[in-house]
CSV table of C-alpha atoms in Angstrom, one decimal:
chain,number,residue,atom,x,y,z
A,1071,UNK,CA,-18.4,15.4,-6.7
A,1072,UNK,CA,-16.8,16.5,-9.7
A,1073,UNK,CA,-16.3,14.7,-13.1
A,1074,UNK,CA,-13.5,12.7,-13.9
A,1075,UNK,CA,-10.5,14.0,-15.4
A,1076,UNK,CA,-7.7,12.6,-17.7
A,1077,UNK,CA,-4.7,12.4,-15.8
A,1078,UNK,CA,-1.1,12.6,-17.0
A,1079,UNK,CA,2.6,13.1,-15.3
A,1080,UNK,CA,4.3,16.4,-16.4
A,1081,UNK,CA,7.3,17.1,-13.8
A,1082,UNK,CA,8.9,20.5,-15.0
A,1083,UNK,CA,12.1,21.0,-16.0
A,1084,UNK,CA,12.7,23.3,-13.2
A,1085,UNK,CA,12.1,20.6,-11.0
A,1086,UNK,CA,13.9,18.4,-12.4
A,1087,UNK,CA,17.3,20.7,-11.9
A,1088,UNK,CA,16.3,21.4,-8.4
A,1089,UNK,CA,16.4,17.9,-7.8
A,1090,UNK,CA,19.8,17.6,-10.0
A,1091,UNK,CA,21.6,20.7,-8.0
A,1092,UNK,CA,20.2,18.7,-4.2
A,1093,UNK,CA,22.2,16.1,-5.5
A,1094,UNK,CA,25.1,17.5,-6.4
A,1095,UNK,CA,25.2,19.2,-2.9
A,1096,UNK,CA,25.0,16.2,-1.1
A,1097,UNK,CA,26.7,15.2,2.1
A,1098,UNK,CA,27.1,11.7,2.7
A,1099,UNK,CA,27.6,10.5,6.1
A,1100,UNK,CA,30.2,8.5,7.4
A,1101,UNK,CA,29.6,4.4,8.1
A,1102,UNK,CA,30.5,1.9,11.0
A,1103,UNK,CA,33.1,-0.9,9.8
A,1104,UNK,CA,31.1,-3.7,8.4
A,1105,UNK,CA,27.7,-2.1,9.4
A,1106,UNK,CA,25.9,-4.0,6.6
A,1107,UNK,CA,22.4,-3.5,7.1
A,1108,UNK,CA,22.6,-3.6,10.8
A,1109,UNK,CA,22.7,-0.3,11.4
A,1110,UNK,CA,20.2,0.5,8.1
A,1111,UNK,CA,20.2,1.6,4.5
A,1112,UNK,CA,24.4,0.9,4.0
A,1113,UNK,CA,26.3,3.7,2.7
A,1114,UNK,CA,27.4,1.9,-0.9
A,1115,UNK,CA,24.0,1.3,-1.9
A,1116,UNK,CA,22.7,5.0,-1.4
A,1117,UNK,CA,25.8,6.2,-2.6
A,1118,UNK,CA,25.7,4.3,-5.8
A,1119,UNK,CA,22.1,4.7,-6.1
A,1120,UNK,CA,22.0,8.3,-5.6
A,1121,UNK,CA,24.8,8.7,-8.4
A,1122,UNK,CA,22.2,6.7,-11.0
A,1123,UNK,CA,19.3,9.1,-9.5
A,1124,UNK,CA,22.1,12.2,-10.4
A,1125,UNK,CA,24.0,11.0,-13.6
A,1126,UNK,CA,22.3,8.1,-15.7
A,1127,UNK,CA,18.7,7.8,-14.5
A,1128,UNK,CA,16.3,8.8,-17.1
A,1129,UNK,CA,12.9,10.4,-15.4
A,1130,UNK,CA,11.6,11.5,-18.8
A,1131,UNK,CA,11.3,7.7,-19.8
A,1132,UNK,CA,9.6,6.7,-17.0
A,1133,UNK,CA,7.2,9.3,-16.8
A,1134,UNK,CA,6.2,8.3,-20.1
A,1135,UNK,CA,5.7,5.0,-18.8
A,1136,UNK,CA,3.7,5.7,-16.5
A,1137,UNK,CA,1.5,7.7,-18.2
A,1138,UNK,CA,0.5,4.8,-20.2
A,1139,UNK,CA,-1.6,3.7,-17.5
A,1140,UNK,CA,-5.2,4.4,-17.4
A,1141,UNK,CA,-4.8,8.0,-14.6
A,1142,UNK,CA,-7.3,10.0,-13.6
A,1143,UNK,CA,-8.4,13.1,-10.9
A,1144,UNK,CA,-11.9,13.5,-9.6
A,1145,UNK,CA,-12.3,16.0,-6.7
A,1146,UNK,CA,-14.2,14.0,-4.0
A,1147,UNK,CA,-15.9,15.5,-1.1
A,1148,UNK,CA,-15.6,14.4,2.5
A,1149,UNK,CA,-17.5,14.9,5.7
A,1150,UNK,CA,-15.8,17.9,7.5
A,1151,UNK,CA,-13.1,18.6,5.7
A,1152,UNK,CA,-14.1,19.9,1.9
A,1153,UNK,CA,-13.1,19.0,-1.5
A,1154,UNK,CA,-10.2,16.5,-2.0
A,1155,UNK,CA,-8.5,16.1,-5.5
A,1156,UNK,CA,-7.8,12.8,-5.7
A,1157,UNK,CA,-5.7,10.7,-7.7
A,1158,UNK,CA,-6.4,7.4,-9.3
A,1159,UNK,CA,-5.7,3.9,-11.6
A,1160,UNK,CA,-9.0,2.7,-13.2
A,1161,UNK,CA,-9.0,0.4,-15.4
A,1162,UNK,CA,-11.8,-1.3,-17.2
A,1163,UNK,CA,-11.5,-5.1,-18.3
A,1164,UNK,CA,-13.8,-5.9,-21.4
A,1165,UNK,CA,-15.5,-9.1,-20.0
A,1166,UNK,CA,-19.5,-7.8,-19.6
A,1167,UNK,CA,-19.3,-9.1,-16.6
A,1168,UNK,CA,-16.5,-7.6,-14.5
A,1169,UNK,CA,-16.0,-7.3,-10.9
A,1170,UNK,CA,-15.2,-3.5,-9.6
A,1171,UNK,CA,-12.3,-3.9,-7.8
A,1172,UNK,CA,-11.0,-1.4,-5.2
A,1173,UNK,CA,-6.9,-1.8,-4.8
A,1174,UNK,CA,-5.7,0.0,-2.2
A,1175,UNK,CA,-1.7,0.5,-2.1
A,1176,UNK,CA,0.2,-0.7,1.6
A,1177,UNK,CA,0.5,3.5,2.0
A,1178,UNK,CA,4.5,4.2,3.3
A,1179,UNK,CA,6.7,3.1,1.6
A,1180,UNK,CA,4.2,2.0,-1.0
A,1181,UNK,CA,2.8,4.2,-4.1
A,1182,UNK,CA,0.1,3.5,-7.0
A,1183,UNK,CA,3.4,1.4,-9.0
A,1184,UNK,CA,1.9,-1.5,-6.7
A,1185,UNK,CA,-0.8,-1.9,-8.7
A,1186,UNK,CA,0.7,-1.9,-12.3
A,1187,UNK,CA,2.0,-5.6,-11.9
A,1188,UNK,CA,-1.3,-6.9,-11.1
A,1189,UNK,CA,-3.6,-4.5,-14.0
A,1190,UNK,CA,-3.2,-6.9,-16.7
A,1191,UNK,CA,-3.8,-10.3,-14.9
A,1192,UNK,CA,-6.9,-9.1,-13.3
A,1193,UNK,CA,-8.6,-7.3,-16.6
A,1194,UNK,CA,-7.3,-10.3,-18.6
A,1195,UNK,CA,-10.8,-11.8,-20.0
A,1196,UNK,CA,-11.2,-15.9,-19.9
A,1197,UNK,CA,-13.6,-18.2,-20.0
A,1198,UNK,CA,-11.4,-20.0,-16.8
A,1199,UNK,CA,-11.2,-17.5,-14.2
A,1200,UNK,CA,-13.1,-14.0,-13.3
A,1201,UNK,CA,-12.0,-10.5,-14.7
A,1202,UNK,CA,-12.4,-7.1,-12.7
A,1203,UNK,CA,-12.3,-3.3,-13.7
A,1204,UNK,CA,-9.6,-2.2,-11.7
A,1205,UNK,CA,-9.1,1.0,-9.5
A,1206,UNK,CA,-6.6,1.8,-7.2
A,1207,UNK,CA,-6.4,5.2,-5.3
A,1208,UNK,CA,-3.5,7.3,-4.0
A,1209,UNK,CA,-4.4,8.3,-1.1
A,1210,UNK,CA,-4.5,12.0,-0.1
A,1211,UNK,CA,-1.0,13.1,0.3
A,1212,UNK,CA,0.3,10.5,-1.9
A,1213,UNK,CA,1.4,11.2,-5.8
A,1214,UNK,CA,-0.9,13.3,-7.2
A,1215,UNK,CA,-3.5,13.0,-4.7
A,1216,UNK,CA,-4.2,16.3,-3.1
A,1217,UNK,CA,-2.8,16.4,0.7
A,1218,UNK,CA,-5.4,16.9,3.8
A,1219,UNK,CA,-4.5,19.8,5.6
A,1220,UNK,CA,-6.9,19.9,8.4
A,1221,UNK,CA,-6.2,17.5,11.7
A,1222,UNK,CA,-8.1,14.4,12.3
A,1223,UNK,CA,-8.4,12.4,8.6
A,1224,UNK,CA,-8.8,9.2,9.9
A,1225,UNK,CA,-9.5,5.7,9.1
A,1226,UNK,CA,-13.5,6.5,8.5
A,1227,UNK,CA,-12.5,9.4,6.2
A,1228,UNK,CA,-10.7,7.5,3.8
A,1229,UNK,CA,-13.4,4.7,3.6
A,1230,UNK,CA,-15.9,7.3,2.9
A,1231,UNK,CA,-13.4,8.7,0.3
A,1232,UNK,CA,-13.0,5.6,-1.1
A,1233,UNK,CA,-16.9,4.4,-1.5
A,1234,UNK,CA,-17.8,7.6,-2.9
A,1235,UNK,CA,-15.1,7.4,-5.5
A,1236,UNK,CA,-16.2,3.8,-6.3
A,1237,UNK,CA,-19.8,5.2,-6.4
A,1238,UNK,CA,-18.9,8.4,-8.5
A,1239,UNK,CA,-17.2,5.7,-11.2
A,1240,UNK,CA,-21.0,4.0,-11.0
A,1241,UNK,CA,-19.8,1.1,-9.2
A,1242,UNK,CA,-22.2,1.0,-6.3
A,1243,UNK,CA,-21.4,-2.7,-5.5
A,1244,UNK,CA,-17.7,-3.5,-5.3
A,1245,UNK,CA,-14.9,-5.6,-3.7
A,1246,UNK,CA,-11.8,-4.7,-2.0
A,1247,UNK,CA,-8.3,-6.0,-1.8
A,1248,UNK,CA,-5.6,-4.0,0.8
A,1249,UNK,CA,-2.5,-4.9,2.4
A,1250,UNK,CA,-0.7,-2.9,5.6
A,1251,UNK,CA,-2.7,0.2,6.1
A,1252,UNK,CA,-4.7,-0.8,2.9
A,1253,UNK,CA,-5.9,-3.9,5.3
A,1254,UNK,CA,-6.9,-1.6,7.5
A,1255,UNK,CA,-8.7,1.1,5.6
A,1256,UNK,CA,-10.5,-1.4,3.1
A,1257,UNK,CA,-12.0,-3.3,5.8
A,1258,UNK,CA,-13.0,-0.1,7.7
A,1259,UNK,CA,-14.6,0.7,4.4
A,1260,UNK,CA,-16.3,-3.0,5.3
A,1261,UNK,CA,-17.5,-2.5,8.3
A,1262,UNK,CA,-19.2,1.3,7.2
A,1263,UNK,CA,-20.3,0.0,3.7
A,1264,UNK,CA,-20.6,-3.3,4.0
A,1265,UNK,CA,-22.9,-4.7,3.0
A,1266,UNK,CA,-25.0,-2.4,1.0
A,1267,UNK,CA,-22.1,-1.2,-1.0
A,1268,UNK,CA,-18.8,-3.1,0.1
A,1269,UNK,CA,-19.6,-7.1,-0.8
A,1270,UNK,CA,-16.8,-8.8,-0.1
A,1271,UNK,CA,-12.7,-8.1,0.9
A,1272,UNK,CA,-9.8,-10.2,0.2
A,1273,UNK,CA,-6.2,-9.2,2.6
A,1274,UNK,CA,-2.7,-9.9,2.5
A,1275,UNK,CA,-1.8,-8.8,6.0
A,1276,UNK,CA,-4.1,-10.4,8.0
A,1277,UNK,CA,-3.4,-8.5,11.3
A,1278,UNK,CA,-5.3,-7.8,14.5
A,1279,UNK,CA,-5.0,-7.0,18.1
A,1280,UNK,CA,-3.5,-9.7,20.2
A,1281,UNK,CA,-5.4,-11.6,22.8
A,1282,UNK,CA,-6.3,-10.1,26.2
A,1283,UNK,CA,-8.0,-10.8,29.3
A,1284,UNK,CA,-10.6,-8.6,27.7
A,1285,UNK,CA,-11.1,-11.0,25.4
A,1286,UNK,CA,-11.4,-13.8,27.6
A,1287,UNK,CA,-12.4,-16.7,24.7
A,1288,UNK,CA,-9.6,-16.1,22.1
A,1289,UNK,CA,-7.3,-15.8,24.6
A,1290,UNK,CA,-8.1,-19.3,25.8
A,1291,UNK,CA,-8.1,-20.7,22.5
A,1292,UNK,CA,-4.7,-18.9,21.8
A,1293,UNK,CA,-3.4,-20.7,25.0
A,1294,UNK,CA,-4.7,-24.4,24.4
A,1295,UNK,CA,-4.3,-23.9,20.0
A,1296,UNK,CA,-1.6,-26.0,18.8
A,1297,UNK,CA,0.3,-23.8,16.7
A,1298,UNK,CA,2.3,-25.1,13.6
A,1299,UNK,CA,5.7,-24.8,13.2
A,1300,UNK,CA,5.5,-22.1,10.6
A,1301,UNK,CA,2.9,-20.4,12.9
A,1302,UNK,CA,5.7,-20.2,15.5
A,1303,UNK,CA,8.0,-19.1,13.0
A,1304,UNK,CA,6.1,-16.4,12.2
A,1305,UNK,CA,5.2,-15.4,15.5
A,1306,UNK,CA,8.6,-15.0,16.7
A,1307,UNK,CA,9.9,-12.9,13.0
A,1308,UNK,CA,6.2,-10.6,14.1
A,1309,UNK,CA,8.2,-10.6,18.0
A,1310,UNK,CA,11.0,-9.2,16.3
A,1311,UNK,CA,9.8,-6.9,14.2
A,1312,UNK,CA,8.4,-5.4,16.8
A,1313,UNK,CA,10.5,-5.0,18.8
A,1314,UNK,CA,13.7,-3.9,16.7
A,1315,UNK,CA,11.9,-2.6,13.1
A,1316,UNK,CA,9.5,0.3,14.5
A,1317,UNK,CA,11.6,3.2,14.9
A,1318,UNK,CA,10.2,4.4,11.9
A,1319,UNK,CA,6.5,3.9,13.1
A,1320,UNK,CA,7.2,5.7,16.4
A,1321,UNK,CA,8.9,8.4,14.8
A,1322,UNK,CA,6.1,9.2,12.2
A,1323,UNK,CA,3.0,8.7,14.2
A,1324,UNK,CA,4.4,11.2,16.7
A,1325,UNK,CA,6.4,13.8,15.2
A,1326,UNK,CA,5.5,13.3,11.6
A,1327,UNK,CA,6.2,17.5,10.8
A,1328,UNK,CA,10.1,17.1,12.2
A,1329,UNK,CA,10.6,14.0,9.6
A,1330,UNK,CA,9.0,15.7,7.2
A,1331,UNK,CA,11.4,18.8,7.4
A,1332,UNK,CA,14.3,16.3,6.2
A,1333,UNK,CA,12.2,14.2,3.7
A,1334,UNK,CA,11.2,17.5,1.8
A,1335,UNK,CA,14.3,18.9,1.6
A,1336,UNK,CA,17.1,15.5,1.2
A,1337,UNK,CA,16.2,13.2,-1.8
A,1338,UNK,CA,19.0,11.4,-0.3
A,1339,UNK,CA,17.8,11.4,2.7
A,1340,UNK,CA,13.9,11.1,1.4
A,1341,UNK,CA,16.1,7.6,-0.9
A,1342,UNK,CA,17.6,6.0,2.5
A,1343,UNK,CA,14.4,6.5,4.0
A,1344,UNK,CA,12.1,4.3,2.0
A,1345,UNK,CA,15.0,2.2,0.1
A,1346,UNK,CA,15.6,0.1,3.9
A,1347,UNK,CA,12.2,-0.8,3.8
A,1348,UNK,CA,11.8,-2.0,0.0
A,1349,UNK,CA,14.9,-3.9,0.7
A,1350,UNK,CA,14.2,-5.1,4.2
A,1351,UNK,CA,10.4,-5.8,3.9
A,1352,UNK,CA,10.3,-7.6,0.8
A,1353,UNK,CA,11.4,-11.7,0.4
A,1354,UNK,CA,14.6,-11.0,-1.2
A,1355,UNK,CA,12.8,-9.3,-4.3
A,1356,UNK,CA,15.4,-7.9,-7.3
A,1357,UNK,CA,15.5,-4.7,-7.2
A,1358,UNK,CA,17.0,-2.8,-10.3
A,1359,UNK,CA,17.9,0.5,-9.2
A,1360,UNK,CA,15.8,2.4,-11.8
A,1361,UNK,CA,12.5,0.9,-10.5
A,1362,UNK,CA,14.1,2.2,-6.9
A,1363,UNK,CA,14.4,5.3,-8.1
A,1364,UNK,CA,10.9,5.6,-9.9
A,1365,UNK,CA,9.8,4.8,-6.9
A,1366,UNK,CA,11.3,7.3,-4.3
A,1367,UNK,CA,10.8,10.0,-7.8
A,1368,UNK,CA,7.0,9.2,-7.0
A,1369,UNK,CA,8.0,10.6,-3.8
A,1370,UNK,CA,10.0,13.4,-4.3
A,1371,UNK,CA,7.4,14.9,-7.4
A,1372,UNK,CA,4.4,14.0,-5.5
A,1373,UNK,CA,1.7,16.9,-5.8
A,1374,UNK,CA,2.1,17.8,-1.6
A,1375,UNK,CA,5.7,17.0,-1.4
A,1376,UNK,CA,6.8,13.9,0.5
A,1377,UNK,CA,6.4,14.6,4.1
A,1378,UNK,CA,2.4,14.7,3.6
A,1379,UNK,CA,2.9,11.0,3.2
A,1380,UNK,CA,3.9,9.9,6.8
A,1381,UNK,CA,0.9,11.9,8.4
A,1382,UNK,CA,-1.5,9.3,8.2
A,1383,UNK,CA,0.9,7.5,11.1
A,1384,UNK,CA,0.2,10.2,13.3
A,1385,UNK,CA,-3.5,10.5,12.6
A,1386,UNK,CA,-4.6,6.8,12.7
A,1387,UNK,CA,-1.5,5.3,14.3
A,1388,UNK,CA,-3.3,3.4,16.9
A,1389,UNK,CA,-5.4,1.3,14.8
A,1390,UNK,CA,-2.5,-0.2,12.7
A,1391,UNK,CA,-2.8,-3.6,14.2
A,1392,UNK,CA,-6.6,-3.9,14.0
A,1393,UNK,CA,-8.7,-6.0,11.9
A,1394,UNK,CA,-12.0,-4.0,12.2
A,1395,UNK,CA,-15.2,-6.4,12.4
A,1396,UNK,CA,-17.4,-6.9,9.8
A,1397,UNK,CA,-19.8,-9.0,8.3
A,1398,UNK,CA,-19.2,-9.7,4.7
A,1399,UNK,CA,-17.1,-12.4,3.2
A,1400,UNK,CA,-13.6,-11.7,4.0
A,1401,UNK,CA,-10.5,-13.4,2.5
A,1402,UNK,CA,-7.1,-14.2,3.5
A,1403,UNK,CA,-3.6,-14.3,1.6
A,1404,UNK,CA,-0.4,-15.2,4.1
A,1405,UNK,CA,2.5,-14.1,2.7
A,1406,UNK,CA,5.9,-15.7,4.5
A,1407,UNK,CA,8.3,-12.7,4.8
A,1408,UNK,CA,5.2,-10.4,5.9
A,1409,UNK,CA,6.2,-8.1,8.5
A,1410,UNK,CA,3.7,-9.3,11.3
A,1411,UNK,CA,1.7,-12.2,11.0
A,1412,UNK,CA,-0.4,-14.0,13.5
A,1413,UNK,CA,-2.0,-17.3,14.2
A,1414,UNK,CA,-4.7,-18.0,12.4
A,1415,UNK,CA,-6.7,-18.7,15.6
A,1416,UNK,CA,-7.0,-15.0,16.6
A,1417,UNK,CA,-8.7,-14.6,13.2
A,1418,UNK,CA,-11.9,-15.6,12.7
A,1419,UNK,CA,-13.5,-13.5,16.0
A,1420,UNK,CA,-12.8,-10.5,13.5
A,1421,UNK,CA,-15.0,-11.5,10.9
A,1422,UNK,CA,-16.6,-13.9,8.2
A,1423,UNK,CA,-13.9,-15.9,7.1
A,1424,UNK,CA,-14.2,-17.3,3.5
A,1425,UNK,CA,-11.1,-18.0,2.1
A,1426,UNK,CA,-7.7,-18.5,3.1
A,1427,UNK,CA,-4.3,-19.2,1.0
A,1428,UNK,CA,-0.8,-19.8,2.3
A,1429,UNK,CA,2.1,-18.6,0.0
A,1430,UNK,CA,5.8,-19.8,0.1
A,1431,UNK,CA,7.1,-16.5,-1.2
A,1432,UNK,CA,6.7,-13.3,-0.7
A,1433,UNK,CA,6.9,-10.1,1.6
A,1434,UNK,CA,5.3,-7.2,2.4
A,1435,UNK,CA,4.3,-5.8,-1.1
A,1436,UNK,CA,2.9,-9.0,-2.5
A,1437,UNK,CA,1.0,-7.6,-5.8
A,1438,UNK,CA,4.6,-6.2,-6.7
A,1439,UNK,CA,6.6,-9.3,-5.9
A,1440,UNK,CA,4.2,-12.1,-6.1
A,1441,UNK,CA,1.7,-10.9,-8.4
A,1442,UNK,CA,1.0,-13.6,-10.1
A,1443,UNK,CA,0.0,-15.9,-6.4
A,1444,UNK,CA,-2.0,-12.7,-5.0
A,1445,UNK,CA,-4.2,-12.1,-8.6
A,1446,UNK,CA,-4.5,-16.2,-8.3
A,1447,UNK,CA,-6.0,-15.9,-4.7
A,1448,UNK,CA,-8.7,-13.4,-6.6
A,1449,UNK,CA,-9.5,-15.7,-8.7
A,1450,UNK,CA,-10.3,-18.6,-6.5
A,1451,UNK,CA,-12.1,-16.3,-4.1
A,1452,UNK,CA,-14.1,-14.8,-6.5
A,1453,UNK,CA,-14.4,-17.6,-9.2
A,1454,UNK,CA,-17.8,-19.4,-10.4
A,1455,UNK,CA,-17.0,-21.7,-7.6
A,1456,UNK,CA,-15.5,-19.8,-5.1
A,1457,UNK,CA,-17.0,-19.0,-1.6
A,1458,UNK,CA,-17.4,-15.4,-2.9
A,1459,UNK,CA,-18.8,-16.1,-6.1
A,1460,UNK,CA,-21.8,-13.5,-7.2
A,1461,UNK,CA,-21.2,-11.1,-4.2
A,1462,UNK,CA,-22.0,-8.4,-6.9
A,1463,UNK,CA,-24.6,-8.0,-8.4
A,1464,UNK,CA,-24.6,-8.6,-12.0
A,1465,UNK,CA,-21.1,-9.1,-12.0
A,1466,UNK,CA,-19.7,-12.3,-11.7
A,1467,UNK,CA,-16.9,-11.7,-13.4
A,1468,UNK,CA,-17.3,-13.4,-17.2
């Protein structure tokens, strides 16, 4: 593995006008009469937006920003498939005691900004709650992390990518916190490195395969359980979003390379494509349209481009409503505007449940709109008296 390196934003000026000149040449389509958001992202809103993103919107100030934060590159090497250059958020809180902390983002439409709500609360040093050094990856493909270009980067690539970064930063013992695909990949990292290295894991999308007659004992408990009425609530918002908010799943875990042609080439069209989702999957969260447009400029300046981002739907698709088993203490944080959510009683089968903490706000990005109530849940889990207390050793977090 090689040594860590310094890590700041530098878009060039020639990229910058490329981007300017696409947006002059843009062609807007035309709209259905009171479409709304019915029909997707609606024509005013990218039309105003990409307008800021062309005339007004300052990149330069945000990418100095940005570069405030603590970055950093360290190529990392993976089973199979060589070196990867991979980009990173570490930073250390000065409590003696911290708790290493792996973050991983929610992947598409998310990026490494997720995290920058949440730095200061959880490196914040007090006598009345536990501090953690802080690092969150972007994954390959992602910002400045360098894209896979080989077939078959899965699930168990990334969590050995991610435990030998953690291990590389001398953090052989650590915790993990993921929502969305970070769910997925942190506690796959759990059930390969848990738990000699991997201690404990707190999610915010709780998610796993429903009941079948393969699973003959949950599905009975799922059939006599007495659901609550914001269990049923969420079950039947889950019910819908399956059924009418997946088009962009099936599309990019099939034919990610056809997408991608578009999403390289349109920051318009690359701007509708993720501004639906930050809109649509978060619970009614303000969004300015500068922090919009830092976001999708993560995007459209990333290292590999922004098609490299979607291939991780077509390479570990399958497993996106999975809770994979393992044995260490495992956490939950249900968020009420989360895109699917499940009773609780399908839960427990999936592994040692710890902790558990019901929100009354919040979406799909929770340690960008409620980061305050997610950091909080941290705390508790991993407090002097919490069920996860001392997981690490020598770090107990004071």
């Amino acid at each position: 593995m090689g040594s860590e390196q310094p890590f700041k934003i530098a878009v060039s000026d020639d990229a910058l006008a490329l981007l300017k000149r696409k947006l002059d040449d843009t062609r807007l389509p035309d709209e259905v009469n009171a479409a709304e958001w019915a029909y997707g992202a609606p024509l005013a809103d990218i039309k105003r937006l990409a307008n800021r993103w062309k005339d007004g919107y300052d990149w330069r100030t945000h990418e100095r920003k940005l570069n405030a934060l603590p970055m950093f590159t360290r190529t990392i090497e993976v089973d199979g498939f060589g070196e990867l250059n991979v980009h990173y958020v570490h930073q250390k809180s000065t409590a003696k005691g911290a708790i290493p902390l792996l973050f991983v983002m929610v992947v598409r439409p998310g990026c490494f900004l997720e995290v920058t709500k949440v730095l200061p609360l959880l490196t914040a040093v007090s006598a009345d709650h536990p501090s953690f050094h802080v690092i969150a990856p972007s994954l390959p493909g992602y910002a400045w992390s360098e894209a896979v270009l080989k077939k078959g980067f899965d699930a168990k690539h990334y969590a050995e990518l991610f435990n030998k970064l953690m291990i590389s930063l001398g953090y052989t013992e650590y915790v993990t916190q993921g929502g969305d695909w970070g769910h997925i990949l942190t506690l796959t990292a759990a059930s390969l490195y848990g738990p000699k290295h991997v201690k404990a894991s707190l999610t915010n999308m709780p998610i796993c395969e429903p009941p079948t007659f393969g699973t003959p004992i949950v599905l009975l408990q799922c059939l006599i359980a007495s659901f609550t009425s914001r269990e049923r609530e969420a079950v039947a918002a889950s019910q819908d979003f399956f059924k009418s908010g997946m088009g962009y799943f099936r599309e990019q875990s099939t034919k990610p390379q056809t997408l991608g042609f578009s999403l390289a080439d349109s920051p318009v069209g690359l701007l509708a494509w993720i501004y639906e989702k930050l809109v649509t999957w978060t619970d009614s969260y303000p969004w300015t349209d500068d922090e919009v447009l830092t976001w999708i400029s993560i995007y459209w300046f990333s290292r590999a481009g922004p098609a490299a981002s979607v291939r991780i739907y077509y390479e570990i698709g399958d497993a996106v409503v999975g809770f994979p088993k393992t044995t260490i203490p495992v956490g939950l944080s249900f968020f009420p505007k989360e895109l699917a959510r499940f009773p609780k009683v399908l839960l427990p089968s999936k592994g040692r449940i710890v902790f558990e903490s019901e929100h009354e706000a919040g979406g799909h990005f929770a340690a960008y709109e409620q980061p305050e109530a997610l950091v909080g849940d941290l705390r508790k889990m991993f407090g002097k008296s919490g069920p996860a207390a001392g997981v690490v050793s020598g770090c107990d977090g004071y």
